[in-house]
Amino acid sequence: MNLSQIELLRILQETNLNLSKAAEKMHIVQSAVSRQLNLFETELGSPLFERQGKKLVGMTALGLKIMDEVAIINRAKTNIQHIAADFLDSNKGTLHIATTHTQAKYFLPTPISRFREKYPGVSIYMVQASPEQLIDQLHTHKADIAICTERVDLVSDLVLKTCYEWHHALVVPENHPLSKGEITLKRLSQFPILTYSFGYTGRSNIEVAFKKEGLEIDIILAAADTDVIKTYVRLGLGVGLIAGMAYDSLVDSDLVARDLSHLIPSSRTKIAYLKHNYLPLYSQHFIDELLIAAKEKTY
Amino acid sequence: MNLSQIELLRILQETNLNLSKAAEKMHIVQSAVSRQLNLFETELGSPLFERQGKKLVGMTALGLKIMDEVAIINRAKTNIQHIAADFLDSNKGTLHIATTHTQAKYFLPTPISRFREKYPGVSIYMVQASPEQLIDQLHTHKADIAICTERVDLVSDLVLKTCYEWHHALVVPENHPLSKGEITLKRLSQFPILTYSFGYTGRSNIEVAFKKEGLEIDIILAAADTDVIKTYVRLGLGVGLIAGMAYDSLVDSDLVARDLSHLIPSSRTKIAYLKHNYLPLYSQHFIDELLIAAKEKTY
DNA sequence: TAAGGTTACGGCGATCGTAACGATC
DNA sequence: GATCGTTACGATCGCCGTAACCTTA
C-alpha cells in the first residue's frame, strides 16, 4: 500500500471510476494506473471495484468500507503539506473563499482589502456560488472558507462561526407610498415584491414572516443579486426586500430604505470551513478580519 | 511523502527518537532510515526534530503539529488492512483482550469459550494488566478490547459499553462473627480488611462508602487478585471485601459470602475500545458474547 | 472504430545495503 | 570504545512509459 494508490482511489471516485481520466489527473499513463489498482486489490486480497467486463462500474462492499479511511488519509496528507508550507512561510499561500453575491459585494471588500495589506503574499481567490453549492465547494476542496447566510446548519463536518446578524430592508423609489408611514407585513403584501431567489440571502426568513401572518406575497422577481433587484425597483416594477447591508446611502440615494427588523426575523451570516482541514495561520487571521469588520457595521 | 515515512515518524516516537531501533523495527538498515527522515524533512522544507549534534533529542513545533496527522494516517492505514483481512475471511484473525485478574478469572471464561467454538480460527491473546495500564494497552495497540471496572471514564477517544453491574461481597471464614447478624459499615470497620489494591476492581467504591460515613478502615492487605485475598481470609487475617462474582460457592464452600449491595455502591464493568479503530466482525461478536454472558449472571 | 482496460517488456530512478566516517558519551 | 547518526557508492527492485492486444458500445 502506498499513498499514490490511496490517492488513486479518491481520484477514481471523482472521475466516475474512469481509469483513463484518473491517469490524466495523476499525470501518468493509463496502464500505470491500471497496474497500481490491480496491485492494490491483490495486496488486499479482494477487488475493490465491481467490473462489467473490464470496465469499472461500481464499488464492492469492501471498496465502500475502505473509502472512508481513504478519505481520512488523503485529508491528513494534504494537512501535513499545508502545515509544513504554513510553517515555512506563514505569509504566503492561497485562500479560496466561496460566497454569494451579496457578501462579496457588500461585506467582504473591507475585510479583504485589510487582509491583503497584511498578507500581500497570499493570493485570494473568490469563488462565487449559490448557497447550495457553497458547502459542496468546501467538500470538494475548491474553497477553504465559505461565507453565507442560508443552508449551512445542516452539515455536521463543518465548523460554523456566526459572523454578523443583519436585518432586511425595504427599498422603494422616492415618493413611493411605502416611503412614508408605518410599515406592516399586510401593507407590504399589497405590493409586488422583488427579492432574492429561493435559498439566497435570508430569503427563507421572508417566507417565514409572511406565512406566519397568513399572508400571500406576490414575488414578481427573484434574483440572486441585489443589484438586479434595485434596478427593477428603480424601474417601478415593485418594492424591493433586500439585505440591510446592501443599501448604500451614496449610490442608492435615489431610493428610500426602511428598516424591517420588526417584521422579518434577523438573519445570520456565517463563516464555515471543514472540521478536519488544516487552516493556515493567515486563514485564521482572515476569519478574525471578517469578525472585526462584522462588529464595525450594523445593518 | 510516502507511507513508510509516515510510519517512521510513529516508530520514532515509540523508540524515543532512536533511529537505530526504528530501523530494526522496520526491518531495514539504519542508514536507510536516516536517509528517509532527511528526505522527508527536506521535502517539507523544515526539520521535524530537534537535534543536538546528530542525535535526535525532541520534536520541533512543526513536528509536533504534524504528529496528529501522522497518527491519523497510520490508524487509517491499519484500518484498511484490517477491513480487507476481515472481508477476506471474517472467521480468521487475532483478538487481543486486555483485562484484570478478576475479570479474567471469574467473568471471561464462559464468553471466551463460547466465542472459541464459533470462531476457532481466531487466536485469542489475553493481556493481563492493572486498570491503569489497560487504556494504555489500547492506545499502543497491544490490545483491541479492554474489560475493566475502574478508571475508564476519563478518556475521550474510547467507545465504552457497560457490560454488567455487580456488588461487593464480604467473605469470612465459617463461624466468624460477621457470618451472622446484620452487617453495617460501622461493624465492618471494626475488623481488619483485605481487599483489592487501589485502582482495582471497584476499590474506589469501597473508599467512597466508608468515607461517606466518616469511618476509618484498616486495610491490612491490598491485592490485585481475589485469590490472594481469599487465601488470607482463610488464614484468619481479617475479612475480605471482594467482587460478588469472585465468590464461587463450590470452591469456596469453606467461606461465607454476604452481599454488601446495600452498603457499597455498585460497580460497573465496562468494555472499552478505541473509537477510530476498525474492529473485525468477530470482535463485535465477541463483545456480543460478553454482553450475553453478563446478562446471564447476577452478582 | 472509438473508448476503456489489460498485459508484456525494456529502461530509469528510487531506495536499499554495505561500508567508511563523524560525533558524543 | 560503544552508541548513534551521516554520507558515499554500487546493486536491486519497483514503477513508469511504450506498445500491442482485448472488449464493448
Short mmCIF file of N, CA, C and O in Angstrom, two decimals, chain B residues 20-21 28 38 52 80 109 115 138 146-147 189 251 264 292 297:
data_model
loop_
_atom_site.label_atom_id
_atom_site.label_comp_id
_atom_site.label_asym_id
_atom_site.label_seq_id
_atom_site.Cartn_x
_atom_site.Cartn_y
_atom_site.Cartn_z
N SER B 20 18.34 3.95 15.20
CA SER B 20 18.79 2.56 15.06
C SER B 20 17.67 1.59 15.42
O SER B 20 17.40 0.62 14.70
N LYS B 21 17.02 1.86 16.54
CA LYS B 21 15.94 0.97 16.95
C LYS B 21 14.77 1.04 15.99
O LYS B 21 14.10 0.03 15.72
N ILE B 28 14.80 -2.64 8.20
CA ILE B 28 15.75 -2.13 7.22
C ILE B 28 16.96 -1.61 7.98
O ILE B 28 16.94 -1.51 9.20
N ASN B 38 15.65 12.38 6.46
CA ASN B 38 16.16 13.62 5.86
C ASN B 38 15.39 13.99 4.60
O ASN B 38 15.09 15.16 4.37
N GLN B 52 20.73 17.57 18.76
CA GLN B 52 21.93 18.02 19.46
C GLN B 52 23.07 17.28 18.80
O GLN B 52 23.23 16.08 19.00
N ILE B 80 -7.54 -0.04 7.08
CA ILE B 80 -7.77 -0.58 5.75
C ILE B 80 -7.34 -2.04 5.69
O ILE B 80 -8.06 -2.91 5.19
N PRO B 109 -14.16 -16.60 31.34
CA PRO B 109 -14.10 -17.97 30.86
C PRO B 109 -15.31 -18.40 30.02
O PRO B 109 -15.15 -18.96 28.94
N PHE B 115 -17.04 -18.16 22.47
CA PHE B 115 -16.51 -17.49 21.29
C PHE B 115 -15.57 -18.41 20.52
O PHE B 115 -15.62 -18.48 19.29
N LEU B 138 -4.61 -0.24 24.96
CA LEU B 138 -5.41 0.09 23.78
C LEU B 138 -4.68 1.10 22.90
O LEU B 138 -4.55 0.92 21.69
N ALA B 146 -10.54 -3.75 25.89
CA ALA B 146 -10.20 -3.80 27.31
C ALA B 146 -11.47 -4.00 28.11
O ALA B 146 -12.53 -3.47 27.76
N ILE B 147 -11.35 -4.80 29.16
CA ILE B 147 -12.51 -5.04 30.02
C ILE B 147 -12.09 -4.75 31.44
O ILE B 147 -11.22 -5.42 31.98
N SER B 189 -16.08 -1.98 59.86
CA SER B 189 -14.85 -1.22 60.02
C SER B 189 -14.09 -1.63 61.27
O SER B 189 -12.95 -1.20 61.47
N VAL B 251 -16.04 -23.99 45.13
CA VAL B 251 -14.65 -23.97 45.60
C VAL B 251 -14.52 -23.31 46.96
O VAL B 251 -13.69 -23.69 47.78
N ILE B 264 -22.28 -0.77 49.84
CA ILE B 264 -21.26 -0.24 48.93
C ILE B 264 -21.89 -0.05 47.56
O ILE B 264 -22.56 -0.96 47.06
N ILE B 292 -23.98 -11.02 26.45
CA ILE B 292 -24.90 -12.13 26.74
C ILE B 292 -24.52 -12.78 28.07
O ILE B 292 -25.36 -12.98 28.94
N LYS B 297 -25.65 -13.73 34.26
CA LYS B 297 -25.22 -13.79 35.65
C LYS B 297 -25.76 -12.59 36.42
O LYS B 297 -26.02 -11.54 35.87
#
